[in-house]
Tab-separated table of C-alpha atoms in Angstrom:
chain	number	residue	atom	x	y	z
A	1	MET	CA	-20.789	-2.816	68.378
A	2	TRP	CA	-21.218	0.031	65.759
A	3	PRO	CA	-24.707	0.719	64.378
A	4	ALA	CA	-25.237	-0.369	60.686
A	5	ASP	CA	-26.988	2.927	59.779
A	6	GLY	CA	-25.458	6.353	60.073
A	7	LEU	CA	-27.978	8.121	62.515
A	8	MET	CA	-27.383	11.785	63.250
A	9	VAL	CA	-29.651	12.979	66.299
A	10	ASP	CA	-29.480	16.384	67.838
A	11	LEU	CA	-31.586	17.712	70.658
A	12	VAL	CA	-31.973	21.543	69.656
A	13	GLN	CA	-33.029	24.113	72.061
A	14	GLU	CA	-35.984	25.825	70.215
A	15	SER	CA	-37.283	27.805	72.966
A	16	SER	CA	-35.958	29.378	76.274
A	17	VAL	CA	-39.517	30.455	77.509
A	18	LEU	CA	-39.932	29.922	81.201
A	19	ASP	CA	-42.825	28.436	83.225
A	20	ASP	CA	-44.235	31.862	83.609
A	21	GLY	CA	-44.281	32.640	79.943
A	22	SER	CA	-41.085	34.863	80.203
A	23	ASP	CA	-37.893	34.464	77.883
A	24	ASP	CA	-34.547	33.532	79.735
A	25	PRO	CA	-32.298	36.260	78.297
A	26	LEU	CA	-29.401	34.142	78.819
A	27	TYR	CA	-30.530	31.475	76.479
A	28	LYS	CA	-32.475	33.620	74.019
A	29	ASP	CA	-31.860	32.367	70.388
A	30	ALA	CA	-29.000	30.219	71.817
A	31	ARG	CA	-30.173	27.083	70.042
A	32	VAL	CA	-28.135	24.814	72.314
A	33	THR	CA	-27.486	21.649	70.738
A	34	VAL	CA	-26.777	18.376	72.222
A	35	SER	CA	-25.831	15.598	69.999
A	36	VAL	CA	-26.533	12.065	70.724
A	37	ASN	CA	-23.306	10.289	69.586
A	38	ASN	CA	-23.666	6.850	71.244
A	39	PHE	CA	-26.416	4.587	69.594
A	40	TYR	CA	-26.450	0.815	70.360
A	41	PRO	CA	-28.458	-1.555	68.313
A	42	ARG	CA	-30.976	-3.685	70.358
A	43	ASN	CA	-29.741	-6.655	68.304
A	44	ASN	CA	-27.102	-7.372	65.590
A	45	ASP	CA	-29.575	-7.737	62.857
A	46	LYS	CA	-28.421	-5.979	59.776
A	47	ASP	CA	-31.067	-7.252	57.377
A	48	PRO	CA	-32.053	-4.151	55.191
A	49	ALA	CA	-35.592	-5.528	54.942
A	50	LYS	CA	-36.033	-5.251	58.702
A	51	VAL	CA	-36.622	-2.434	61.137
A	52	HIS	CA	-33.359	-1.548	62.834
A	53	ILE	CA	-33.957	-0.140	66.445
A	54	TYR	CA	-31.415	1.761	68.426
A	55	ASP	CA	-30.914	3.091	71.893
A	56	GLY	CA	-29.153	6.302	72.538
A	57	THR	CA	-28.624	8.711	75.482
A	58	ALA	CA	-28.291	12.495	76.051
A	59	ARG	CA	-28.052	14.744	79.147
A	60	LEU	CA	-29.743	18.028	78.893
A	61	TYR	CA	-28.463	20.832	81.383
A	62	ASP	CA	-29.737	24.234	79.993
A	63	PRO	CA	-33.454	25.169	80.604
A	64	GLY	CA	-35.745	25.498	77.517
A	65	VAL	CA	-37.694	23.434	75.070
A	66	TYR	CA	-35.835	21.017	72.905
A	67	THR	CA	-36.901	19.484	69.599
A	68	ILE	CA	-35.497	16.396	67.723
A	69	ASP	CA	-33.399	17.042	64.597
A	70	ALA	CA	-32.734	13.609	63.098
A	71	THR	CA	-31.432	12.479	59.621
A	72	LEU	CA	-30.155	9.304	58.210
A	73	ASP	CA	-26.867	9.755	56.217
A	74	ALA	CA	-25.979	6.000	55.459
A	75	ARG	CA	-27.576	2.514	55.675
A	76	ASN	CA	-26.437	-1.087	56.089
A	77	GLY	CA	-22.912	-0.186	56.920
A	78	GLN	CA	-22.333	1.942	53.812
A	79	TRP	CA	-20.819	4.523	56.095
A	80	ASN	CA	-17.801	2.566	56.563
A	81	ALA	CA	-16.624	2.134	52.760
A	82	GLU	CA	-13.076	1.057	53.056
A	83	PRO	CA	-10.286	1.265	50.410
A	84	GLY	CA	-11.107	-0.587	47.069
A	85	GLN	CA	-14.933	-0.205	47.867
A	86	LEU	CA	-17.536	1.798	46.366
A	87	THR	CA	-18.215	5.245	48.019
A	88	LEU	CA	-21.912	6.124	47.601
A	89	PRO	CA	-22.749	9.772	47.010
A	90	TYR	CA	-23.685	11.734	50.171
A	91	LYS	CA	-27.169	11.865	50.820
A	92	GLU	CA	-29.423	12.750	53.744
A	93	THR	CA	-32.831	11.298	54.791
A	94	LYS	CA	-34.980	13.321	57.314
A	95	ILE	CA	-36.361	11.406	59.960
A	96	MET	CA	-39.772	12.704	61.309
A	97	SER	CA	-40.074	12.932	65.133
A	98	GLU	CA	-43.696	13.616	65.391
A	99	ASN	CA	-43.416	16.977	66.981
A	100	ILE	CA	-41.630	15.532	70.234
A	101	ARG	CA	-40.957	18.258	72.642
A	102	ILE	CA	-38.701	17.840	75.696
A	103	ARG	CA	-38.922	20.721	78.449
A	104	VAL	CA	-35.895	21.271	80.799
A	105	LEU	CA	-36.802	23.333	83.813
A	106	ARG	CA	-34.660	26.097	85.074
A	107	ASP	CA	-32.689	25.590	88.476
A	108	PRO	CA	-31.039	28.958	89.135
A	109	LYS	CA	-29.050	27.308	91.750
A	110	HIS	CA	-27.594	24.488	89.836
A	111	PRO	CA	-23.985	24.874	88.952
A	112	THR	CA	-24.506	24.312	85.220
A	113	TYR	CA	-26.899	27.180	84.892
A	114	LEU	CA	-25.298	29.838	82.844
A	115	ARG	CA	-25.234	32.589	85.468
A	116	LYS	CA	-23.399	30.419	87.772
A	117	HIS	CA	-20.652	29.614	85.087
A	118	GLN	CA	-17.797	31.829	86.690
A	119	ASN	CA	-18.252	29.985	89.806
A	120	LEU	CA	-16.964	26.748	88.175
A	121	PRO	CA	-13.185	25.774	88.488
A	122	LEU	CA	-10.941	26.186	85.720
A	123	CYS	CA	-10.835	23.559	83.062
A	124	GLN	CA	-7.874	20.957	83.644
A	125	HIS	CA	-8.771	18.636	80.830
A	126	GLY	CA	-8.861	18.919	77.014
A	127	ASP	CA	-12.266	17.194	76.759
A	128	SER	CA	-14.908	18.759	78.878
A	129	PRO	CA	-18.469	18.735	77.433
A	130	GLY	CA	-20.303	21.922	76.763
A	131	ARG	CA	-22.529	24.162	74.528
A	132	TRP	CA	-22.431	27.211	72.549
A	133	ILE	CA	-23.913	30.393	73.772
A	134	PRO	CA	-24.231	33.762	71.822
A	135	GLU	CA	-21.749	36.056	73.464
A	136	LYS	CA	-24.258	38.773	73.124
A	137	ASN	CA	-26.222	36.801	75.781
A	138	LEU	CA	-23.622	36.494	78.420
A	139	PRO	CA	-23.973	38.410	81.577
A	140	GLN	CA	-22.853	42.048	81.358
A	141	GLU	CA	-20.246	41.691	84.150
A	142	TRP	CA	-18.383	39.165	82.286
A	143	ARG	CA	-15.089	40.285	80.794
A	144	PRO	CA	-13.426	39.175	77.351
A	145	TRP	CA	-10.711	37.231	79.248
A	146	ASN	CA	-13.448	35.288	81.161
A	147	TYR	CA	-14.276	33.049	78.247
A	148	VAL	CA	-12.587	32.063	75.047
A	149	TYR	CA	-12.913	33.713	71.623
A	150	PRO	CA	-16.450	33.478	69.844
A	151	ALA	CA	-16.623	31.288	66.616
A	152	GLU	CA	-17.636	32.909	63.264
A	153	ASP	CA	-21.189	32.683	64.138
A	154	GLY	CA	-20.717	34.917	67.391
A	155	ARG	CA	-21.169	31.852	69.696
A	156	VAL	CA	-18.936	31.039	72.583
A	157	TRP	CA	-17.746	27.435	73.713
A	158	LEU	CA	-18.627	27.075	77.413
A	159	PRO	CA	-18.072	23.799	79.314
A	160	TYR	CA	-20.732	22.579	81.624
A	161	HIS	CA	-18.428	21.490	84.598
A	162	CYS	CA	-15.604	23.807	84.309
A	163	ARG	CA	-14.719	27.296	82.715
A	164	LEU	CA	-12.118	28.246	80.101
A	165	ARG	CA	-10.183	31.482	80.527
A	166	ARG	CA	-8.816	33.380	77.592
A	167	ILE	CA	-4.953	32.983	77.734
A	168	SER	CA	-2.471	35.138	75.757
A	169	HIS	CA	0.299	33.472	73.829
A	170	ALA	CA	2.671	35.375	75.965
A	171	GLU	CA	1.325	34.167	79.179
A	172	PHE	CA	1.161	30.434	77.730
A	173	THR	CA	4.672	30.752	76.786
A	174	PHE	CA	5.939	31.745	80.213
A	175	HIS	CA	4.178	28.799	81.942
A	176	MET	CA	5.289	26.495	79.128
A	177	SER	CA	8.793	27.752	79.455
A	178	TYR	CA	9.121	26.125	83.109
A	179	MET	CA	6.458	23.283	82.702
A	180	TYR	CA	7.135	21.783	79.117
A	181	PRO	CA	10.216	23.679	77.660
A	182	SER	CA	10.612	20.918	75.076
A	183	VAL	CA	7.614	19.752	72.953
A	184	HIS	CA	7.686	17.002	70.346
A	185	TRP	CA	4.521	17.110	68.074
A	186	TYR	CA	3.396	14.616	65.483
A	187	GLY	CA	0.647	15.335	63.184
A	188	ASP	CA	-0.513	16.284	59.509
A	189	SER	CA	-1.727	19.519	57.858
A	190	ASN	CA	-4.327	19.694	60.761
A	191	SER	CA	-1.437	20.174	63.038
A	192	ARG	CA	0.354	22.514	60.537
A	193	ARG	CA	-2.610	24.744	60.913
A	194	THR	CA	-2.908	24.527	64.503
A	195	LEU	CA	0.693	25.531	64.888
A	196	ARG	CA	0.275	28.813	63.004
A	197	PRO	CA	-1.118	30.746	65.939
A	198	PHE	CA	1.627	29.365	68.138
A	199	ILE	CA	4.282	30.373	65.442
A	200	SER	CA	2.943	33.708	65.009
A	201	ALA	CA	2.356	34.625	68.720
A	202	GLY	CA	-1.481	34.930	67.756
A	203	LYS	CA	-1.285	37.140	64.866
A	204	TRP	CA	-2.341	34.499	62.098
A	205	CYS	CA	-5.773	35.199	60.857
A	206	HIS	CA	-6.660	37.243	63.962
A	207	LYS	CA	-8.319	40.213	62.194
A	208	SER	CA	-11.831	40.109	60.699
A	209	SER	CA	-10.596	41.728	57.740
A	210	ASP	CA	-8.125	38.584	57.016
A	211	LEU	CA	-10.793	35.861	57.740
A	212	SER	CA	-11.996	35.834	53.976
A	213	ARG	CA	-8.432	34.730	53.154
A	214	LEU	CA	-8.419	31.008	51.651
A	215	ASP	CA	-5.821	30.060	54.283
A	216	CYS	CA	-7.905	31.309	57.057
A	217	LEU	CA	-10.811	29.510	55.727
A	218	CYS	CA	-9.308	25.959	55.077
A	219	ASN	CA	-6.343	26.067	52.626
A	220	ASP	CA	-3.057	24.928	54.213
A	221	ALA	CA	-0.271	25.592	51.588
A	222	PRO	CA	2.947	24.397	53.474
A	223	LYS	CA	5.053	27.276	51.733
A	224	ASP	CA	2.772	29.859	53.422
A	225	LEU	CA	4.154	28.563	56.849
A	226	PHE	CA	7.731	27.723	56.177
A	227	PRO	CA	10.477	29.177	53.924
A	228	ASP	CA	10.303	28.167	50.244
A	229	GLU	CA	14.050	26.954	50.312
A	230	TRP	CA	13.194	24.257	52.664
A	231	TYR	CA	10.946	22.503	50.009
A	232	ALA	CA	13.945	22.110	47.603
A	233	ASN	CA	15.897	18.763	47.920
A	234	ILE	CA	14.747	18.196	51.436
A	235	PRO	CA	14.557	14.480	52.362
A	236	VAL	CA	11.250	13.258	53.979
A	237	PRO	CA	10.660	13.030	56.783
A	238	HIS	CA	12.145	16.184	58.047
A	239	TRP	CA	11.709	17.997	61.677
A	240	TYR	CA	11.208	21.640	62.139
A	241	ARG	CA	12.462	23.189	65.429
A	242	ILE	CA	10.186	26.171	66.263
A	243	HIS	CA	11.678	28.328	68.865
A	244	THR	CA	8.546	29.808	70.129
A	245	HIS	CA	8.173	33.108	71.640
A	246	GLY	CA	4.822	34.368	73.003
A	247	VAL	CA	5.359	38.005	72.021
A	248	ASN	CA	7.282	38.483	68.840
A	249	GLY	CA	6.461	35.346	66.920
A	250	SER	CA	8.947	32.275	66.494
A	251	GLU	CA	11.995	31.504	65.110
A	252	ILE	CA	12.071	28.203	62.625
A	253	TYR	CA	15.186	26.321	62.212
A	254	MET	CA	15.948	23.220	60.109
A	255	ASP	CA	19.161	22.207	61.672
A	256	LEU	CA	17.454	21.727	65.233
A	257	ARG	CA	20.133	23.598	66.996
A	258	GLN	CA	19.646	24.197	70.659
A	259	GLN	CA	19.409	27.505	72.427
A	260	GLY	CA	22.817	27.867	73.914
A	261	GLY	CA	22.592	26.956	77.658
A	262	ALA	CA	19.998	30.058	78.387
A	263	SER	CA	17.318	29.269	80.600
A	264	PRO	CA	13.796	29.143	78.803
A	265	THR	CA	12.180	31.122	81.588
A	266	ASP	CA	12.829	34.650	81.877
A	267	PRO	CA	14.004	35.394	85.648
A	268	ARG	CA	12.351	38.816	85.945
A	269	LEU	CA	9.101	38.858	87.985
A	270	ILE	CA	5.825	39.592	86.250
A	271	GLN	CA	3.980	42.644	87.474
A	272	GLU	CA	0.426	41.468	87.172
A	273	LYS	CA	-2.189	44.060	86.131
A	274	ASP	CA	-5.724	43.845	84.937
A	275	PRO	CA	-5.941	43.662	81.235
A	276	SER	CA	-6.762	47.008	79.632
A	277	ASP	CA	-7.279	46.042	76.199
A	278	GLU	CA	-11.096	45.042	75.911
A	279	ARG	CA	-10.583	43.687	72.472
A	280	TYR	CA	-8.169	40.907	73.837
A	281	THR	CA	-7.779	39.178	70.524
A	282	PRO	CA	-5.430	36.336	69.919
A	283	ASP	CA	-2.312	38.695	69.536
A	284	PHE	CA	-2.863	40.594	72.803
A	285	VAL	CA	0.102	40.963	75.154
A	286	PRO	CA	-0.917	41.546	78.842
A	287	PRO	CA	0.782	44.160	80.692
A	288	GLY	CA	4.067	42.968	82.086
A	289	TYR	CA	4.617	40.380	79.364
A	290	GLY	CA	5.816	42.661	76.682
A	291	LEU	CA	9.508	42.801	77.407
A	292	ARG	CA	9.960	39.197	78.474
A	293	ASN	CA	12.000	36.785	76.582
A	294	ASP	CA	10.443	33.474	77.750
A	295	TYR	CA	10.379	30.716	75.119
A	296	PHE	CA	9.720	26.883	74.840
A	297	ASP	CA	10.950	24.616	71.850
A	298	LEU	CA	8.460	22.777	69.736
A	299	TYR	CA	9.909	20.089	67.400
A	300	TYR	CA	7.309	19.255	64.758
A	301	LEU	CA	7.365	16.311	62.405
A	302	PHE	CA	4.677	15.782	59.725
A	303	THR	CA	3.132	12.266	59.907
A	304	ARG	CA	0.139	10.593	58.455
A	305	GLY	CA	-1.223	8.744	61.328
A	306	THR	CA	-0.445	5.062	61.127
A	307	LYS	CA	-0.197	5.100	57.440
A	308	ASP	CA	3.005	4.437	55.423
A	309	MET	CA	2.618	6.989	52.608
A	310	TYR	CA	4.843	9.453	50.735
A	311	GLY	CA	8.019	8.634	52.485
A	312	SER	CA	6.821	8.997	55.935
A	313	TYR	CA	5.941	6.308	58.503
A	314	TRP	CA	5.932	6.172	62.281
A	315	GLY	CA	7.641	2.821	62.248
A	316	ARG	CA	10.787	4.280	60.850
A	317	ASP	CA	10.483	7.815	62.177
A	318	ILE	CA	9.831	7.341	65.809
A	319	THR	CA	13.056	5.389	67.081
A	320	SER	CA	15.023	5.727	70.089
A	321	LYS	CA	18.085	6.245	68.060
A	322	LYS	CA	16.538	8.993	65.904
A	323	ILE	CA	14.947	10.875	68.848
A	324	GLN	CA	18.043	10.920	70.982
A	325	ASN	CA	19.306	13.571	68.439
A	326	TYR	CA	16.817	16.068	69.897
A	327	PRO	CA	16.310	17.512	73.515
A	328	ALA	CA	14.276	15.262	75.608
A	329	ALA	CA	10.503	15.983	75.294
A	330	SER	CA	8.531	17.074	78.299
A	331	LEU	CA	5.630	16.857	76.281
A	332	VAL	CA	4.483	14.900	73.300
A	333	VAL	CA	1.557	15.857	71.173
A	334	PHE	CA	0.096	13.322	68.667
A	335	GLN	CA	-2.533	14.013	66.125
A	336	MET	CA	-3.731	11.333	63.699
A	337	ILE	CA	-6.879	9.901	62.243
A	338	THR	CA	-7.329	12.055	59.102
A	339	TRP	CA	-5.158	9.961	56.813
A	340	ASP	CA	-6.125	6.627	58.487
A	341	VAL	CA	-9.926	7.299	58.001
A	342	ALA	CA	-9.167	8.486	54.206
A	343	PHE	CA	-7.052	5.584	53.089
A	344	GLY	CA	-6.967	2.857	56.044
A	345	HIS	CA	-8.903	-0.313	56.730
A	346	PHE	CA	-10.031	-0.313	60.411
A	347	ASP	CA	-8.682	-3.697	61.263
A	348	GLU	CA	-5.195	-2.625	60.126
A	349	PHE	CA	-5.739	0.833	62.181
A	350	VAL	CA	-6.437	-1.181	65.327
A	351	GLU	CA	-3.281	-3.220	64.907
A	352	GLN	CA	-1.193	-0.235	63.923
A	353	THR	CA	-2.385	2.023	66.791
A	354	ALA	CA	-1.517	-0.632	69.293
A	355	LYS	CA	2.167	-0.855	67.845
A	356	LEU	CA	2.422	2.814	67.795
A	357	VAL	CA	1.600	3.378	71.383
A	358	LYS	CA	3.940	0.783	72.451
A	359	ARG	CA	6.663	2.487	70.529
A	360	LEU	CA	5.706	5.871	72.085
A	361	LYS	CA	6.089	4.399	75.551
A	362	GLN	CA	9.391	3.060	74.798
A	363	VAL	CA	10.849	6.142	73.153
A	364	TYR	CA	9.337	8.658	75.682
A	365	PRO	CA	9.295	6.953	79.091
A	366	LYS	CA	9.057	10.209	81.060
A	367	ALA	CA	6.853	12.338	78.838
A	368	THR	CA	3.376	13.644	79.358
A	369	PHE	CA	1.369	12.690	76.335
A	370	VAL	CA	-1.535	14.727	74.741
A	371	TYR	CA	-3.757	12.969	72.240
A	372	ARG	CA	-5.471	15.257	69.629
A	373	SER	CA	-8.747	13.848	68.494
A	374	GLY	CA	-9.597	13.676	64.937
A	375	PRO	CA	-11.519	16.316	63.232
A	376	TYR	CA	-15.254	16.822	63.110
A	377	TRP	CA	-16.681	15.614	59.607
A	378	CYS	CA	-20.248	15.944	58.720
A	379	CYS	CA	-22.766	16.326	56.254
A	380	ARG	CA	-20.764	16.319	52.902
A	381	ALA	CA	-18.600	14.265	50.531
A	382	THR	CA	-14.970	14.784	49.701
A	383	GLU	CA	-13.923	15.783	46.194
A	384	ASP	CA	-11.545	13.054	45.978
A	385	GLN	CA	-13.346	9.732	46.007
A	386	ASP	CA	-10.352	7.750	47.016
A	387	LYS	CA	-10.628	9.341	50.316
A	388	LYS	CA	-13.079	7.238	52.473
A	389	TYR	CA	-14.346	10.163	54.706
A	390	SER	CA	-17.553	9.786	56.559
A	391	ARG	CA	-19.173	11.054	59.825
A	392	LEU	CA	-18.958	7.694	61.514
A	393	ARG	CA	-15.745	6.456	60.400
A	394	PHE	CA	-14.095	9.594	61.972
A	395	ILE	CA	-15.960	9.055	65.199
A	396	ALA	CA	-15.016	5.325	65.092
A	397	PHE	CA	-11.454	5.679	64.339
A	398	ASP	CA	-11.061	8.425	66.879
A	399	ARG	CA	-12.887	6.763	69.520
A	400	HIS	CA	-10.584	3.828	69.288
A	401	ALA	CA	-7.386	5.789	69.136
A	402	ARG	CA	-8.421	7.978	72.202
A	403	GLN	CA	-9.150	4.891	74.265
A	404	VAL	CA	-5.747	3.156	73.534
A	405	PHE	CA	-3.667	6.403	74.383
A	406	GLN	CA	-5.519	6.901	77.440
A	407	LYS	CA	-5.231	3.403	78.531
A	408	HIS	CA	-1.611	2.616	77.736
A	409	LEU	CA	-0.161	6.321	77.870
A	410	HIS	CA	-2.268	7.970	80.460
A	411	ALA	CA	-2.708	10.646	77.652
A	412	MET	CA	-4.869	13.666	78.171
A	413	VAL	CA	-7.510	13.980	75.479
A	414	TRP	CA	-7.563	17.228	73.469
A	415	ASP	CA	-11.069	17.111	71.906
A	416	VAL	CA	-11.608	19.161	68.970
A	417	GLN	CA	-14.240	16.803	67.504
A	418	GLY	CA	-16.797	17.330	70.532
A	419	PRO	CA	-17.200	21.063	70.469
A	420	ALA	CA	-17.761	20.983	66.535
A	421	GLY	CA	-20.291	18.306	67.021
A	422	GLN	CA	-22.481	20.361	69.507
A	423	ARG	CA	-22.918	23.136	66.804
A	424	ALA	CA	-26.394	23.709	65.532
A	425	PRO	CA	-27.456	21.447	62.702
A	426	GLU	CA	-27.316	24.305	60.182
A	427	SER	CA	-23.943	25.093	61.026
A	428	LYS	CA	-22.595	21.695	60.421
A	429	ARG	CA	-23.751	21.762	56.587
A	430	LEU	CA	-21.541	22.461	53.648
A	431	ASP	CA	-21.957	26.290	53.310
A	432	ASP	CA	-20.218	29.332	54.593
A	433	ASN	CA	-19.057	27.617	57.470
A	434	MET	CA	-17.657	24.665	55.543
A	435	PRO	CA	-16.199	26.568	52.617
A	436	CYS	CA	-14.000	23.757	51.248
A	437	ARG	CA	-14.228	19.919	51.353
A	438	SER	CA	-11.066	19.209	53.366
A	439	ALA	CA	-11.068	18.249	56.869
A	440	HIS	CA	-9.561	21.550	57.821
A	441	SER	CA	-10.943	24.035	60.380
A	442	ARG	CA	-11.552	27.821	60.007
A	443	ALA	CA	-9.055	30.040	61.604
A	444	GLU	CA	-11.715	31.101	64.291
A	445	VAL	CA	-12.185	27.446	65.366
A	446	ILE	CA	-8.393	26.727	65.438
A	447	HIS	CA	-8.048	29.745	67.693
A	448	ILE	CA	-10.711	28.247	70.007
A	449	ASP	CA	-9.341	24.759	69.790
A	450	ASN	CA	-5.980	25.978	70.980
A	451	GLN	CA	-7.504	27.662	73.839
A	452	ILE	CA	-8.782	24.431	75.007
A	453	LEU	CA	-5.446	23.080	74.879
A	454	MET	CA	-3.594	25.873	76.550
A	455	ASN	CA	-6.143	25.881	79.457
A	456	ALA	CA	-5.665	22.208	79.845
A	457	LEU	CA	-1.953	22.363	80.033
A	458	ILE	CA	-1.341	25.388	82.310
A	459	ASN	CA	-4.408	24.807	84.638
A	460	HIS	CA	-3.619	21.313	84.911
A	461	PRO	CA	-3.229	20.094	88.741
A	462	GLU	CA	-0.121	18.158	88.225
A	463	THR	CA	1.637	21.211	87.137
């Protein structure tokens, strides 16, 4: 049962002062934020004249004093405006919490305490909950390869129950070459942006001097990614074959030709050495990888979720007859939600998702599946009033899809929505962090999201 009202409640760490009055340097000015996403109405009364009461839960691990930041961004089901219905202008109403303070005591021996983080096992899933911590607060003995890249505000995503390591594209390609040498990827422009670091071996928007470029902030003109001649007289839909090298970037083909018989894994041994480049940026190539020729092939098809629009539709595009023209997929990544939220009805989406998952199971009986969550949307309206974007619609559509993919395909969830939702309240607002009104992420965030996927795939116990 979904709430009638759009409640956004964050528990924000305002102080890291300990019982003895000292400040824990690991959490100083961290503003750890825990979002309460699951609200359950105590009854189904949607009468706007009556008081609506909701129950919600949150789990706090990090020590400190937390305050409640609560806003109301929709009333009486208005967050779920569907096609043909009026979309109201975005408006927030601050909810007063009467100075409620929640104190979490420090337990230095607890495995979630930040100083214990490097003792945690490596992350083997793509949806581990966590928090953002300023990089400057991290213990001095930590090295850059012990955690993923910081976001644009200098904060690092650290899961509570496992740890992420910084994986170079060269190492990732080596492992993919023998674990998942053929990947089929379905998704919209969010996927197209996600693929840019893989295609460029990490060289896309990896320098601080580049990050003010429009494509690094949010724009995604396809011609910036693929050759111009591909956009003349090309039928829709069309597949791209991305022959992915972890060191020198990728070769992109339209004819989907296969690599002539060569093994995707370079047989030469890797002489492992400690990383020597303290910058360890997304384009970093570790010692021992620079001369290797490992590769994996990624076949990408632009799709619009479950929608039949502009010539593409999964029902026509994903069939056994069409897929048999390409090398069998060892891994299938499916990204959806954005177009469904914008132009779809929820009931229709539920029906189409069930059919889609059944089709994927038939077409790919032996593949491993990854479901990429929908993007996080918050605190703003879209410039196009025909798009029915809202925070709760994104959450509702995504929650249903991930449950169906997990139940019927045993899909691993690659959650890009969760980390974004745990940003501090001020970071979610439309400002420098959200320079445009699309559902695209900044380049820094995409590199982080990709690290979550890379860790989940090559740290996974089944591989």
